[in-house]
Amino acid sequence: DQQVKQNSPSLSVQEGRISILNCDYTNSMFDYFLWYKKYPAEGPTFLISISSIKDKNEDGRFTVFLNKSAKHLSLHIVPSQPGDSAVYFCAALPGRGYQKVTFGTGTKLQVIP
Amino acid sequence: GAVVSQHPSRVICKSGTSVKIECRSLDFQATTMFWYRQFPKQSLMLMATSNEGSKATYEQGVEKDKFLINHASLTLSTLTVTSAHPEDSSFYICSARDTGGGKNIQYFGAGTRLSVL
């Protein structure tokens, strides 16, 4: 039972344009979300998080949007750079104090120069 | 961001031998660390949750006698793959949970590629 889903396994974007990565979840108990970036043969790197009390969080080129009613979040990267090419995982927790993170299946982003 | 060091990055061993992987949080104390396994083209699979000073909690289907976890200090957890076999060949990743300042962020190590011959 995949509680966190990333329905697009891959995405190609031109350099300088916006990359939008989507994530849907089914567990209504989730209220803290994170995005990670992963290069091949490396561990994931934390990018940005958002709590359910917010609908938007921004950090530099990265913005995460949360739509609780739709159980949907998205990561916007603008402008996209070739170095952003990686696999992006969204992750969810039922509260900040909870330990186990549920990861999505990942979306491979390719930014074309 | 915080740094988690994982060592070794790659290990090749013979079938039947044991392999130890270390995971250290370098700039924060982590009462909780996690061990994941990643199969090709798949998401991270949580193997176990490592709690400092107590026994690890294993996910369903993970053999605790095969994957020994020790979390002896607030900055170090180890995973020992005992009597490794070729089917244990995989990419193992640790993470450490940073709860300082009200956060709940897992920072990951760079991973260990285990190849069992």
PDB file of C-alpha atoms in Angstrom:
ATOM      1  CA  ASP A   1       0.000   0.000   0.000  1.00  0.00           C
ATOM      2  CA  GLN A   2       1.809   3.067  -1.283  1.00  0.00           C
ATOM      3  CA  GLN A   3       0.686   5.905   0.958  1.00  0.00           C
ATOM      4  CA  VAL A   4       2.864   8.482  -0.739  1.00  0.00           C
ATOM      5  CA  LYS A   5       2.779   8.482  -4.507  1.00  0.00           C
ATOM      6  CA  GLN A   6       4.748  10.244  -7.155  1.00  0.00           C
ATOM      7  CA  ASN A   7       2.898   9.355 -10.298  1.00  0.00           C
ATOM      8  CA  SER A   8       5.445  10.752 -12.719  1.00  0.00           C
ATOM      9  CA  PRO A   9       8.508   8.527 -12.757  1.00  0.00           C
ATOM     10  CA  SER A  10      10.394  11.026 -14.889  1.00  0.00           C
ATOM     11  CA  LEU A  11      10.308  14.629 -16.034  1.00  0.00           C
ATOM     12  CA  SER A  12      12.360  16.605 -18.560  1.00  0.00           C
ATOM     13  CA  VAL A  13      12.628  20.379 -18.375  1.00  0.00           C
ATOM     14  CA  GLN A  14      14.629  22.940 -20.305  1.00  0.00           C
ATOM     15  CA  GLU A  15      17.279  24.832 -18.374  1.00  0.00           C
ATOM     16  CA  GLY A  16      15.911  28.097 -17.000  1.00  0.00           C
ATOM     17  CA  ARG A  17      12.325  26.916 -16.998  1.00  0.00           C
ATOM     18  CA  ILE A  18      10.257  25.835 -14.032  1.00  0.00           C
ATOM     19  CA  SER A  19      10.282  22.212 -12.832  1.00  0.00           C
ATOM     20  CA  ILE A  20       7.161  21.050 -11.048  1.00  0.00           C
ATOM     21  CA  LEU A  21       7.308  17.761  -9.175  1.00  0.00           C
ATOM     22  CA  ASN A  22       4.097  16.370  -7.784  1.00  0.00           C
ATOM     23  CA  CYS A  23       3.285  14.143  -4.855  1.00  0.00           C
ATOM     24  CA  ASP A  24      -0.006  12.741  -3.578  1.00  0.00           C
ATOM     25  CA  TYR A  25      -0.705  11.056  -0.292  1.00  0.00           C
ATOM     26  CA  THR A  26      -3.550   9.005   1.048  1.00  0.00           C
ATOM     27  CA  ASN A  27      -3.012   9.017   4.802  1.00  0.00           C
ATOM     28  CA  SER A  28      -4.892  11.960   6.293  1.00  0.00           C
ATOM     29  CA  MET A  29      -2.744  11.664   9.423  1.00  0.00           C
ATOM     30  CA  PHE A  30       0.303  12.969   7.550  1.00  0.00           C
ATOM     31  CA  ASP A  31       0.953  16.558   8.483  1.00  0.00           C
ATOM     32  CA  TYR A  32       4.665  17.138   7.905  1.00  0.00           C
ATOM     33  CA  PHE A  33       6.263  16.759   4.513  1.00  0.00           C
ATOM     34  CA  LEU A  34       9.779  16.808   3.156  1.00  0.00           C
ATOM     35  CA  TRP A  35      11.471  16.771  -0.222  1.00  0.00           C
ATOM     36  CA  TYR A  36      14.780  15.064  -0.859  1.00  0.00           C
ATOM     37  CA  LYS A  37      17.066  15.033  -3.864  1.00  0.00           C
ATOM     38  CA  LYS A  38      19.144  11.999  -4.687  1.00  0.00           C
ATOM     39  CA  TYR A  39      22.012  11.472  -7.103  1.00  0.00           C
ATOM     40  CA  PRO A  40      22.910   7.930  -8.185  1.00  0.00           C
ATOM     41  CA  ALA A  41      24.944   5.983  -5.636  1.00  0.00           C
ATOM     42  CA  GLU A  42      24.536   8.707  -3.034  1.00  0.00           C
ATOM     43  CA  GLY A  43      22.271   9.219  -0.065  1.00  0.00           C
ATOM     44  CA  PRO A  44      19.300  11.607  -0.343  1.00  0.00           C
ATOM     45  CA  THR A  45      19.897  15.267   0.410  1.00  0.00           C
ATOM     46  CA  PHE A  46      17.261  17.187   2.338  1.00  0.00           C
ATOM     47  CA  LEU A  47      15.844  20.109   0.333  1.00  0.00           C
ATOM     48  CA  ILE A  48      12.836  21.624   2.005  1.00  0.00           C
ATOM     49  CA  SER A  49       9.983  20.777   4.357  1.00  0.00           C
ATOM     50  CA  ILE A  50       6.508  22.022   5.083  1.00  0.00           C
ATOM     51  CA  SER A  51       4.139  21.653   7.973  1.00  0.00           C
ATOM     52  CA  SER A  52       0.410  21.275   7.446  1.00  0.00           C
ATOM     53  CA  ILE A  53      -0.215  24.602   9.134  1.00  0.00           C
ATOM     54  CA  LYS A  54       1.256  26.230   6.041  1.00  0.00           C
ATOM     55  CA  ASP A  55       0.375  25.993   2.381  1.00  0.00           C
ATOM     56  CA  LYS A  56       3.664  27.279   1.040  1.00  0.00           C
ATOM     57  CA  ASN A  57       7.308  27.291   2.018  1.00  0.00           C
ATOM     58  CA  GLU A  58      10.067  28.862   0.017  1.00  0.00           C
ATOM     59  CA  ASP A  59      13.830  28.475   0.132  1.00  0.00           C
ATOM     60  CA  GLY A  60      15.794  30.053  -2.679  1.00  0.00           C
ATOM     61  CA  ARG A  61      14.893  28.402  -5.964  1.00  0.00           C
ATOM     62  CA  PHE A  62      12.775  25.773  -4.213  1.00  0.00           C
ATOM     63  CA  THR A  63       9.154  26.261  -3.214  1.00  0.00           C
ATOM     64  CA  VAL A  64       6.878  23.604  -1.806  1.00  0.00           C
ATOM     65  CA  PHE A  65       3.113  23.967  -2.010  1.00  0.00           C
ATOM     66  CA  LEU A  66       0.700  21.948   0.085  1.00  0.00           C
ATOM     67  CA  ASN A  67      -2.983  21.419  -0.676  1.00  0.00           C
ATOM     68  CA  LYS A  68      -4.346  19.521   2.298  1.00  0.00           C
ATOM     69  CA  SER A  69      -7.858  19.122   0.968  1.00  0.00           C
ATOM     70  CA  ALA A  70      -6.521  17.470  -2.154  1.00  0.00           C
ATOM     71  CA  LYS A  71      -3.790  15.613  -0.232  1.00  0.00           C
ATOM     72  CA  HIS A  72      -1.322  16.944  -2.734  1.00  0.00           C
ATOM     73  CA  LEU A  73       2.004  18.690  -2.572  1.00  0.00           C
ATOM     74  CA  SER A  74       4.341  19.935  -5.200  1.00  0.00           C
ATOM     75  CA  LEU A  75       7.918  21.113  -5.434  1.00  0.00           C
ATOM     76  CA  HIS A  76       8.689  23.976  -7.770  1.00  0.00           C
ATOM     77  CA  ILE A  77      12.243  24.633  -8.896  1.00  0.00           C
ATOM     78  CA  VAL A  78      12.806  27.883 -10.708  1.00  0.00           C
ATOM     79  CA  PRO A  79      14.914  28.479 -12.621  1.00  0.00           C
ATOM     80  CA  SER A  80      15.904  24.881 -13.271  1.00  0.00           C
ATOM     81  CA  GLN A  81      19.595  24.173 -13.669  1.00  0.00           C
ATOM     82  CA  PRO A  82      21.402  21.145 -15.127  1.00  0.00           C
ATOM     83  CA  GLY A  83      22.754  20.373 -11.665  1.00  0.00           C
ATOM     84  CA  ASP A  84      19.189  19.834 -10.488  1.00  0.00           C
ATOM     85  CA  SER A  85      19.047  16.650 -12.554  1.00  0.00           C
ATOM     86  CA  ALA A  86      18.465  13.934  -9.971  1.00  0.00           C
ATOM     87  CA  VAL A  87      15.745  11.785  -8.456  1.00  0.00           C
ATOM     88  CA  TYR A  88      13.411  13.671  -6.150  1.00  0.00           C
ATOM     89  CA  PHE A  89      11.575  11.956  -3.329  1.00  0.00           C
ATOM     90  CA  CYS A  90       8.744  13.398  -1.333  1.00  0.00           C
ATOM     91  CA  ALA A  91       8.272  12.086   2.176  1.00  0.00           C
ATOM     92  CA  ALA A  92       5.613  12.377   4.840  1.00  0.00           C
ATOM     93  CA  LEU A  93       5.248  12.068   8.588  1.00  0.00           C
ATOM     94  CA  PRO A  94       2.165  12.049  10.825  1.00  0.00           C
ATOM     95  CA  GLY A  95       3.548  14.838  12.952  1.00  0.00           C
ATOM     96  CA  ARG A  96       6.927  16.359  13.717  1.00  0.00           C
ATOM     97  CA  GLY A  97       7.455  14.086  16.686  1.00  0.00           C
ATOM     98  CA  TYR A  98       6.985  10.942  14.687  1.00  0.00           C
ATOM     99  CA  GLN A  99       9.992   8.936  13.720  1.00  0.00           C
ATOM    100  CA  LYS A 100       9.299   6.924  10.616  1.00  0.00           C
ATOM    101  CA  VAL A 101       9.187   8.711   7.325  1.00  0.00           C
ATOM    102  CA  THR A 102       7.140   7.358   4.437  1.00  0.00           C
ATOM    103  CA  PHE A 103       8.829   7.974   1.105  1.00  0.00           C
ATOM    104  CA  GLY A 104       7.309   8.295  -2.322  1.00  0.00           C
ATOM    105  CA  THR A 105       8.630   6.308  -5.257  1.00  0.00           C
ATOM    106  CA  GLY A 106      10.623   9.182  -6.690  1.00  0.00           C
ATOM    107  CA  THR A 107      10.618  11.282  -9.857  1.00  0.00           C
ATOM    108  CA  LYS A 108      13.691  11.472 -12.024  1.00  0.00           C
ATOM    109  CA  LEU A 109      14.216  15.036 -13.180  1.00  0.00           C
ATOM    110  CA  GLN A 110      16.369  15.815 -16.164  1.00  0.00           C
ATOM    111  CA  VAL A 111      17.199  19.429 -16.840  1.00  0.00           C
ATOM    112  CA  ILE A 112      18.303  19.872 -20.431  1.00  0.00           C
ATOM    113  CA  PRO A 113      20.953  22.539 -21.077  1.00  0.00           C
TER     114      PRO A 113
ATOM    115  CA  GLY B   1      22.537  21.239   6.339  1.00  0.00           C
ATOM    116  CA  ALA B   2      23.655  18.703   8.896  1.00  0.00           C
ATOM    117  CA  VAL B   3      26.178  16.062   7.949  1.00  0.00           C
ATOM    118  CA  VAL B   4      25.898  12.324   8.289  1.00  0.00           C
ATOM    119  CA  SER B   5      28.955  10.286   7.493  1.00  0.00           C
ATOM    120  CA  GLN B   6      28.607   6.702   6.312  1.00  0.00           C
ATOM    121  CA  HIS B   7      31.546   4.354   5.918  1.00  0.00           C
ATOM    122  CA  PRO B   8      32.602   2.487   3.886  1.00  0.00           C
ATOM    123  CA  SER B   9      31.160   3.789   0.642  1.00  0.00           C
ATOM    124  CA  ARG B  10      31.781   0.533  -1.121  1.00  0.00           C
ATOM    125  CA  VAL B  11      32.625  -2.954   0.022  1.00  0.00           C
ATOM    126  CA  ILE B  12      33.148  -6.192  -1.837  1.00  0.00           C
ATOM    127  CA  CYS B  13      33.208  -9.350   0.221  1.00  0.00           C
ATOM    128  CA  LYS B  14      33.067 -13.092  -0.119  1.00  0.00           C
ATOM    129  CA  SER B  15      29.919 -15.027   0.612  1.00  0.00           C
ATOM    130  CA  GLY B  16      29.736 -16.049   4.269  1.00  0.00           C
ATOM    131  CA  THR B  17      31.687 -13.120   5.666  1.00  0.00           C
ATOM    132  CA  SER B  18      30.281 -10.333   7.812  1.00  0.00           C
ATOM    133  CA  VAL B  19      30.381  -6.675   6.907  1.00  0.00           C
ATOM    134  CA  LYS B  20      30.033  -3.704   9.249  1.00  0.00           C
ATOM    135  CA  ILE B  21      28.768  -0.323   8.071  1.00  0.00           C
ATOM    136  CA  GLU B  22      29.109   2.756  10.258  1.00  0.00           C
ATOM    137  CA  CYS B  23      26.859   5.786  10.365  1.00  0.00           C
ATOM    138  CA  ARG B  24      27.865   8.914  12.249  1.00  0.00           C
ATOM    139  CA  SER B  25      26.073  12.211  12.779  1.00  0.00           C
ATOM    140  CA  LEU B  26      28.846  14.783  12.702  1.00  0.00           C
ATOM    141  CA  ASP B  27      27.266  17.963  13.977  1.00  0.00           C
ATOM    142  CA  PHE B  28      24.236  16.919  15.953  1.00  0.00           C
ATOM    143  CA  GLN B  29      23.210  14.230  18.377  1.00  0.00           C
ATOM    144  CA  ALA B  30      20.820  11.644  17.073  1.00  0.00           C
ATOM    145  CA  THR B  31      18.849   9.488  19.454  1.00  0.00           C
ATOM    146  CA  THR B  32      17.289   7.863  16.424  1.00  0.00           C
ATOM    147  CA  MET B  33      18.968   6.611  13.283  1.00  0.00           C
ATOM    148  CA  PHE B  34      17.505   4.629  10.436  1.00  0.00           C
ATOM    149  CA  TRP B  35      18.827   2.011   8.063  1.00  0.00           C
ATOM    150  CA  TYR B  36      17.454   1.748   4.544  1.00  0.00           C
ATOM    151  CA  ARG B  37      18.063  -0.472   1.609  1.00  0.00           C
ATOM    152  CA  GLN B  38      17.542   0.565  -1.971  1.00  0.00           C
ATOM    153  CA  PHE B  39      16.983  -1.874  -4.771  1.00  0.00           C
ATOM    154  CA  PRO B  40      17.598  -0.769  -8.358  1.00  0.00           C
ATOM    155  CA  LYS B  41      14.936   1.611  -9.641  1.00  0.00           C
ATOM    156  CA  GLN B  42      12.985   1.397  -6.403  1.00  0.00           C
ATOM    157  CA  SER B  43      12.352   3.671  -3.478  1.00  0.00           C
ATOM    158  CA  LEU B  44      14.136   3.491  -0.168  1.00  0.00           C
ATOM    159  CA  MET B  45      13.006   0.581   1.950  1.00  0.00           C
ATOM    160  CA  LEU B  46      13.219   1.094   5.690  1.00  0.00           C
ATOM    161  CA  MET B  47      14.923  -1.863   7.321  1.00  0.00           C
ATOM    162  CA  ALA B  48      15.101  -0.808  10.941  1.00  0.00           C
ATOM    163  CA  THR B  49      14.969   2.065  13.378  1.00  0.00           C
ATOM    164  CA  SER B  50      17.971   2.337  15.641  1.00  0.00           C
ATOM    165  CA  ASN B  51      17.440   3.910  19.059  1.00  0.00           C
ATOM    166  CA  GLU B  52      20.376   4.949  21.199  1.00  0.00           C
ATOM    167  CA  GLY B  53      20.743   2.723  24.219  1.00  0.00           C
ATOM    168  CA  SER B  54      18.001   0.301  23.294  1.00  0.00           C
ATOM    169  CA  LYS B  55      17.257  -2.448  20.835  1.00  0.00           C
ATOM    170  CA  ALA B  56      16.541  -1.621  17.237  1.00  0.00           C
ATOM    171  CA  THR B  57      13.060  -1.933  15.827  1.00  0.00           C
ATOM    172  CA  TYR B  58      12.980  -3.985  12.654  1.00  0.00           C
ATOM    173  CA  GLU B  59      10.474  -3.706   9.844  1.00  0.00           C
ATOM    174  CA  GLN B  60       8.429  -6.707   8.872  1.00  0.00           C
ATOM    175  CA  GLY B  61      10.381  -9.174   6.823  1.00  0.00           C
ATOM    176  CA  VAL B  62      13.810  -7.946   7.910  1.00  0.00           C
ATOM    177  CA  GLU B  63      15.847 -10.595   9.716  1.00  0.00           C
ATOM    178  CA  LYS B  64      17.236  -9.082  12.884  1.00  0.00           C
ATOM    179  CA  ASP B  65      19.789 -11.861  13.297  1.00  0.00           C
ATOM    180  CA  LYS B  66      21.126 -11.180   9.852  1.00  0.00           C
ATOM    181  CA  PHE B  67      21.187  -7.398  10.066  1.00  0.00           C
ATOM    182  CA  LEU B  68      22.613  -6.551  13.468  1.00  0.00           C
ATOM    183  CA  ILE B  69      22.218  -2.955  14.547  1.00  0.00           C
ATOM    184  CA  ASN B  70      24.024  -1.256  17.384  1.00  0.00           C
ATOM    185  CA  HIS B  71      23.465   2.341  18.465  1.00  0.00           C
ATOM    186  CA  ALA B  72      25.972   2.729  21.245  1.00  0.00           C
ATOM    187  CA  SER B  73      26.200   6.501  21.291  1.00  0.00           C
ATOM    188  CA  LEU B  74      24.258   9.564  20.229  1.00  0.00           C
ATOM    189  CA  THR B  75      26.422   9.947  17.157  1.00  0.00           C
ATOM    190  CA  LEU B  76      27.096   6.407  15.975  1.00  0.00           C
ATOM    191  CA  SER B  77      25.016   3.522  14.708  1.00  0.00           C
ATOM    192  CA  THR B  78      26.389   0.412  13.028  1.00  0.00           C
ATOM    193  CA  LEU B  79      24.790  -2.145  10.757  1.00  0.00           C
ATOM    194  CA  THR B  80      26.459  -5.536  10.496  1.00  0.00           C
ATOM    195  CA  VAL B  81      25.399  -7.815   7.680  1.00  0.00           C
ATOM    196  CA  THR B  82      26.216 -11.241   9.059  1.00  0.00           C
ATOM    197  CA  SER B  83      27.095 -14.201   6.855  1.00  0.00           C
ATOM    198  CA  ALA B  84      26.484 -12.158   3.749  1.00  0.00           C
ATOM    199  CA  HIS B  85      25.180 -13.835   0.613  1.00  0.00           C
ATOM    200  CA  PRO B  86      24.899 -12.560  -2.955  1.00  0.00           C
ATOM    201  CA  GLU B  87      21.234 -11.668  -2.434  1.00  0.00           C
ATOM    202  CA  ASP B  88      22.348  -9.207   0.246  1.00  0.00           C
ATOM    203  CA  SER B  89      24.146  -7.197  -2.404  1.00  0.00           C
ATOM    204  CA  SER B  90      22.471  -3.818  -2.399  1.00  0.00           C
ATOM    205  CA  PHE B  91      22.822  -0.134  -1.634  1.00  0.00           C
ATOM    206  CA  TYR B  92      22.472   0.516   2.098  1.00  0.00           C
ATOM    207  CA  ILE B  93      21.783   4.014   3.365  1.00  0.00           C
ATOM    208  CA  CYS B  94      21.637   5.301   6.904  1.00  0.00           C
ATOM    209  CA  SER B  95      19.983   8.430   8.175  1.00  0.00           C
ATOM    210  CA  ALA B  96      20.063  10.310  11.442  1.00  0.00           C
ATOM    211  CA  ARG B  97      17.151  12.235  12.818  1.00  0.00           C
ATOM    212  CA  ASP B  98      17.790  15.825  13.881  1.00  0.00           C
ATOM    213  CA  THR B  99      15.192  17.024  16.371  1.00  0.00           C
ATOM    214  CA  GLY B 100      17.062  20.099  17.570  1.00  0.00           C
ATOM    215  CA  GLY B 101      15.026  23.286  17.675  1.00  0.00           C
ATOM    216  CA  GLY B 102      11.750  21.475  17.094  1.00  0.00           C
ATOM    217  CA  LYS B 103      12.850  20.030  13.794  1.00  0.00           C
ATOM    218  CA  ASN B 104      12.214  16.508  12.568  1.00  0.00           C
ATOM    219  CA  ILE B 105      14.522  16.082   9.614  1.00  0.00           C
ATOM    220  CA  GLN B 106      16.363  12.991   8.591  1.00  0.00           C
ATOM    221  CA  TYR B 107      19.781  13.600   7.125  1.00  0.00           C
ATOM    222  CA  PHE B 108      21.205  10.816   5.067  1.00  0.00           C
ATOM    223  CA  GLY B 109      24.613   9.300   4.661  1.00  0.00           C
ATOM    224  CA  ALA B 110      26.105   8.839   1.223  1.00  0.00           C
ATOM    225  CA  GLY B 111      25.286   5.150   1.209  1.00  0.00           C
ATOM    226  CA  THR B 112      27.269   1.921   1.046  1.00  0.00           C
ATOM    227  CA  ARG B 113      27.337  -0.268  -2.021  1.00  0.00           C
ATOM    228  CA  LEU B 114      27.684  -3.862  -0.843  1.00  0.00           C
ATOM    229  CA  SER B 115      28.670  -6.500  -3.359  1.00  0.00           C
ATOM    230  CA  VAL B 116      28.788 -10.080  -2.134  1.00  0.00           C
ATOM    231  CA  LEU B 117      30.631 -12.476  -4.411  1.00  0.00           C
TER     232      LEU B 117
END
